[in-house]
């Protein structure tokens, strides 16, 4: 549920420290709860996806009632500075042209049907990526009957990218580490 506000760092008397480390994504939600060491991304999953998708990955982004901060930092990946396309990863307009979906936001009750329809429209095999604290756990909206308390409660998630919002370098590192 961490939104990276820094309050826990100030209250922990040095036990918790925020760093500039952007290598914080993982393939298992349980691995986001940590004692300080995050496990490496699952090697078998990386090989599985590389075999399925080769050198190209087409993704459909779904905003499921978020504040738009995660979307903004994903959009930055298309700029000349990051140039995600040079790695063979692109965002497409239709789920029918996608290899997977990237979901942002806490998945509101009103967006759940649209999200599931997008997932169904994406041809198999497909990947699901949860970006941001809201998508992973509900973030600050946890407990509200209007949202889902984690995308993995309704869809099988292959990659979790934490943050509020995740820095573009965190998103880039996660996509390249997991799929390339």
mmCIF file of C-alpha atoms in Angstrom:
data_model
loop_
_atom_site.group_PDB
_atom_site.id
_atom_site.type_symbol
_atom_site.label_atom_id
_atom_site.label_comp_id
_atom_site.label_asym_id
_atom_site.label_seq_id
_atom_site.Cartn_x
_atom_site.Cartn_y
_atom_site.Cartn_z
ATOM 1 C CA UNK A 1 0.000 0.000 0.000
ATOM 2 C CA UNK A 2 3.065 2.258 0.106
ATOM 3 C CA UNK A 3 2.681 5.431 -1.924
ATOM 4 C CA UNK A 4 6.318 6.444 -1.302
ATOM 5 C CA UNK A 5 5.347 9.575 0.643
ATOM 6 C CA UNK A 6 8.381 9.357 2.939
ATOM 7 C CA UNK A 7 6.490 9.564 6.230
ATOM 8 C CA UNK A 8 7.775 6.169 7.407
ATOM 9 C CA UNK A 9 11.365 7.231 6.701
ATOM 10 C CA UNK A 10 10.958 10.267 8.956
ATOM 11 C CA UNK A 11 9.286 8.253 11.734
ATOM 12 C CA UNK A 12 11.612 5.227 11.685
ATOM 13 C CA UNK A 13 14.750 6.766 13.244
ATOM 14 C CA UNK A 14 16.858 5.616 10.297
ATOM 15 C CA UNK A 15 15.455 2.075 10.015
ATOM 16 C CA UNK A 16 13.713 2.869 6.720
ATOM 17 C CA UNK A 17 15.593 4.738 4.020
ATOM 18 C CA UNK A 18 14.380 5.829 0.594
ATOM 19 C CA UNK A 19 16.992 5.540 -2.147
ATOM 20 C CA UNK A 20 17.255 6.297 -5.844
ATOM 21 C CA UNK A 21 17.148 2.560 -6.601
ATOM 22 C CA UNK A 22 14.670 2.042 -9.415
ATOM 23 C CA UNK A 23 15.134 -1.746 -9.675
ATOM 24 C CA UNK A 24 12.139 -2.577 -7.478
ATOM 25 C CA UNK A 25 9.701 -4.496 -9.703
ATOM 26 C CA UNK A 26 8.933 -8.163 -9.148
ATOM 27 C CA UNK A 27 6.964 -11.024 -10.655
ATOM 28 C CA UNK A 28 5.311 -12.010 -7.348
ATOM 29 C CA UNK A 29 3.169 -9.632 -5.267
ATOM 30 C CA UNK A 30 4.307 -11.279 -2.035
ATOM 31 C CA UNK A 31 7.882 -10.232 -2.859
ATOM 32 C CA UNK A 32 6.882 -6.561 -2.441
ATOM 33 C CA UNK A 33 6.795 -7.187 1.309
ATOM 34 C CA UNK A 34 10.459 -7.269 2.087
ATOM 35 C CA UNK A 35 13.030 -7.284 4.818
ATOM 36 C CA UNK A 36 15.280 -5.155 2.654
ATOM 37 C CA UNK A 37 16.311 -7.545 -0.092
ATOM 38 C CA UNK A 38 14.127 -7.905 -3.192
ATOM 39 C CA UNK A 39 14.492 -11.157 -5.113
ATOM 40 C CA UNK A 40 15.649 -11.202 -8.709
ATOM 41 C CA UNK A 41 12.941 -11.465 -11.326
ATOM 42 C CA UNK A 42 11.945 -15.068 -11.993
ATOM 43 C CA UNK A 43 14.375 -16.418 -14.582
ATOM 44 C CA UNK A 44 11.943 -19.073 -15.821
ATOM 45 C CA UNK A 45 9.299 -16.410 -16.475
ATOM 46 C CA UNK A 46 11.775 -14.255 -18.391
ATOM 47 C CA UNK A 47 12.710 -17.196 -20.613
ATOM 48 C CA UNK A 48 9.046 -18.150 -21.068
ATOM 49 C CA UNK A 49 8.074 -14.676 -22.272
ATOM 50 C CA UNK A 50 11.160 -14.292 -24.442
ATOM 51 C CA UNK A 51 10.279 -17.518 -26.224
ATOM 52 C CA UNK A 52 6.652 -16.449 -26.727
ATOM 53 C CA UNK A 53 7.137 -12.835 -27.772
ATOM 54 C CA UNK A 54 10.648 -12.811 -29.197
ATOM 55 C CA UNK A 55 12.060 -9.329 -29.638
ATOM 56 C CA UNK A 56 8.754 -7.453 -29.780
ATOM 57 C CA UNK A 57 6.168 -6.660 -27.143
ATOM 58 C CA UNK A 58 2.988 -4.732 -27.902
ATOM 59 C CA UNK A 59 1.068 -3.471 -24.866
ATOM 60 C CA UNK A 60 -2.371 -1.940 -24.350
ATOM 61 C CA UNK A 61 -2.568 0.446 -21.407
ATOM 62 C CA UNK A 62 -5.765 0.481 -19.325
ATOM 63 C CA UNK A 63 -6.419 3.321 -16.892
ATOM 64 C CA UNK A 64 -8.732 1.791 -14.297
ATOM 65 C CA UNK A 65 -9.767 4.953 -12.398
ATOM 66 C CA UNK A 66 -6.375 6.260 -11.368
ATOM 67 C CA UNK A 67 -5.198 9.832 -10.857
ATOM 68 C CA UNK A 68 -3.267 9.748 -14.159
ATOM 69 C CA UNK A 69 0.195 10.013 -12.566
ATOM 70 C CA UNK A 70 1.148 6.437 -13.526
ATOM 71 C CA UNK A 71 -0.128 7.013 -17.047
ATOM 72 C CA UNK A 72 1.922 10.205 -17.357
ATOM 73 C CA UNK A 73 5.106 8.408 -16.332
ATOM 74 C CA UNK A 74 4.353 5.561 -18.749
ATOM 75 C CA UNK A 75 3.793 8.101 -21.558
ATOM 76 C CA UNK A 76 7.243 9.545 -20.897
ATOM 77 C CA UNK A 77 8.709 6.242 -22.082
ATOM 78 C CA UNK A 78 7.718 7.138 -25.658
ATOM 79 C CA UNK A 79 9.752 10.372 -25.650
ATOM 80 C CA UNK A 80 13.123 10.564 -27.433
ATOM 81 C CA UNK A 81 14.955 10.430 -24.094
ATOM 82 C CA UNK A 82 13.647 6.965 -23.137
ATOM 83 C CA UNK A 83 12.577 5.760 -26.628
ATOM 84 C CA UNK A 84 10.921 2.527 -25.495
ATOM 85 C CA UNK A 85 10.275 1.616 -29.134
ATOM 86 C CA UNK A 86 13.977 1.027 -29.777
ATOM 87 C CA UNK A 87 13.718 -1.971 -27.470
ATOM 88 C CA UNK A 88 10.785 -3.385 -29.468
ATOM 89 C CA UNK A 89 8.216 -2.445 -26.813
ATOM 90 C CA UNK A 90 5.295 -0.293 -27.936
ATOM 91 C CA UNK A 91 1.897 0.788 -26.677
ATOM 92 C CA UNK A 92 -0.909 0.051 -29.135
ATOM 93 C CA UNK A 93 -4.434 1.425 -29.510
ATOM 94 C CA UNK A 94 -6.295 -1.874 -29.624
ATOM 95 C CA UNK A 95 -6.143 -4.876 -27.295
ATOM 96 C CA UNK A 96 -6.547 -7.063 -30.385
ATOM 97 C CA UNK A 97 -3.087 -5.927 -31.504
ATOM 98 C CA UNK A 98 -1.520 -6.336 -28.056
ATOM 99 C CA UNK A 99 0.542 -9.052 -26.416
ATOM 100 C CA UNK A 100 -0.628 -7.887 -23.010
ATOM 101 C CA UNK A 101 -2.143 -5.139 -20.920
ATOM 102 C CA UNK A 102 -0.622 -2.594 -18.556
ATOM 103 C CA UNK A 103 -3.109 -1.630 -15.843
ATOM 104 C CA UNK A 104 -2.932 1.545 -13.751
ATOM 105 C CA UNK A 105 -5.313 2.814 -11.082
ATOM 106 C CA UNK A 106 -7.198 1.086 -8.274
ATOM 107 C CA UNK A 107 -9.677 -0.724 -10.606
ATOM 108 C CA UNK A 108 -12.955 0.916 -9.687
ATOM 109 C CA UNK A 109 -16.222 -0.964 -9.759
ATOM 110 C CA UNK A 110 -17.192 1.104 -12.817
ATOM 111 C CA UNK A 111 -13.993 0.171 -14.707
ATOM 112 C CA UNK A 112 -13.865 -3.512 -13.801
ATOM 113 C CA UNK A 113 -16.089 -4.641 -16.696
ATOM 114 C CA UNK A 114 -14.149 -2.583 -19.251
ATOM 115 C CA UNK A 115 -10.873 -3.972 -17.894
ATOM 116 C CA UNK A 116 -12.104 -7.565 -18.123
ATOM 117 C CA UNK A 117 -13.355 -6.963 -21.676
ATOM 118 C CA UNK A 118 -9.965 -5.551 -22.651
ATOM 119 C CA UNK A 119 -8.259 -8.583 -21.123
ATOM 120 C CA UNK A 120 -10.577 -10.943 -23.020
ATOM 121 C CA UNK A 121 -9.983 -9.058 -26.291
ATOM 122 C CA UNK A 122 -6.217 -9.497 -25.962
ATOM 123 C CA UNK A 123 -5.160 -12.664 -27.795
ATOM 124 C CA UNK A 124 -3.447 -15.467 -25.891
ATOM 125 C CA UNK A 125 -0.742 -15.851 -24.825
ATOM 126 C CA UNK A 126 -0.884 -12.554 -23.000
ATOM 127 C CA UNK A 127 0.799 -10.770 -20.129
ATOM 128 C CA UNK A 128 -0.672 -8.555 -17.427
ATOM 129 C CA UNK A 129 1.389 -5.803 -15.800
ATOM 130 C CA UNK A 130 0.232 -3.974 -12.659
ATOM 131 C CA UNK A 131 1.748 -0.480 -12.455
ATOM 132 C CA UNK A 132 1.530 1.582 -9.274
ATOM 133 C CA UNK A 133 0.487 1.137 -5.670
ATOM 134 C CA UNK A 134 -3.213 1.603 -6.451
ATOM 135 C CA UNK A 135 -3.232 -1.241 -8.973
ATOM 136 C CA UNK A 136 -1.194 -3.553 -6.766
ATOM 137 C CA UNK A 137 -3.097 -3.098 -3.493
ATOM 138 C CA UNK A 138 -5.655 -0.316 -3.788
ATOM 139 C CA UNK A 139 -3.112 2.194 -2.444
ATOM 140 C CA UNK A 140 -4.732 4.910 -0.330
ATOM 141 C CA UNK A 141 -8.173 3.688 -1.451
ATOM 142 C CA UNK A 142 -7.803 0.291 0.252
ATOM 143 C CA UNK A 143 -10.943 -0.610 2.151
ATOM 144 C CA UNK A 144 -13.308 1.264 -0.128
ATOM 145 C CA UNK A 145 -16.131 -0.876 -1.534
ATOM 146 C CA UNK A 146 -15.739 1.024 -4.817
ATOM 147 C CA UNK A 147 -12.350 -0.469 -5.742
ATOM 148 C CA UNK A 148 -10.599 -3.809 -6.088
ATOM 149 C CA UNK A 149 -7.906 -4.454 -3.497
ATOM 150 C CA UNK A 150 -5.315 -5.521 -6.028
ATOM 151 C CA UNK A 151 -5.420 -6.430 -9.698
ATOM 152 C CA UNK A 152 -4.249 -9.953 -8.879
ATOM 153 C CA UNK A 153 -7.630 -10.566 -7.209
ATOM 154 C CA UNK A 154 -9.330 -10.456 -10.637
ATOM 155 C CA UNK A 155 -6.602 -11.219 -13.223
ATOM 156 C CA UNK A 156 -3.373 -13.237 -13.255
ATOM 157 C CA UNK A 157 -0.583 -10.657 -12.953
ATOM 158 C CA UNK A 158 2.836 -11.375 -14.464
ATOM 159 C CA UNK A 159 4.714 -8.261 -13.330
ATOM 160 C CA UNK A 160 4.204 -5.844 -10.429
ATOM 161 C CA UNK A 161 5.821 -2.386 -10.691
ATOM 162 C CA UNK A 162 5.430 -0.547 -7.348
ATOM 163 C CA UNK A 163 5.450 3.203 -6.779
ATOM 164 C CA UNK A 164 3.168 6.187 -6.601
ATOM 165 C CA UNK A 165 3.797 6.703 -9.431
ATOM 166 C CA UNK A 166 6.686 4.454 -10.435
ATOM 167 C CA UNK A 167 9.509 6.546 -11.864
ATOM 168 C CA UNK A 168 9.943 6.141 -15.636
ATOM 169 C CA UNK A 169 13.307 4.466 -14.955
ATOM 170 C CA UNK A 170 11.533 1.948 -12.701
ATOM 171 C CA UNK A 171 9.034 1.181 -15.481
ATOM 172 C CA UNK A 172 11.774 0.935 -18.112
ATOM 173 C CA UNK A 173 13.975 -1.276 -15.945
ATOM 174 C CA UNK A 174 11.054 -3.566 -15.124
ATOM 175 C CA UNK A 175 9.988 -3.993 -18.758
ATOM 176 C CA UNK A 176 13.527 -4.576 -20.015
ATOM 177 C CA UNK A 177 14.505 -6.895 -17.159
ATOM 178 C CA UNK A 178 11.416 -9.017 -17.384
ATOM 179 C CA UNK A 179 10.811 -9.171 -21.122
ATOM 180 C CA UNK A 180 14.203 -8.680 -22.791
#
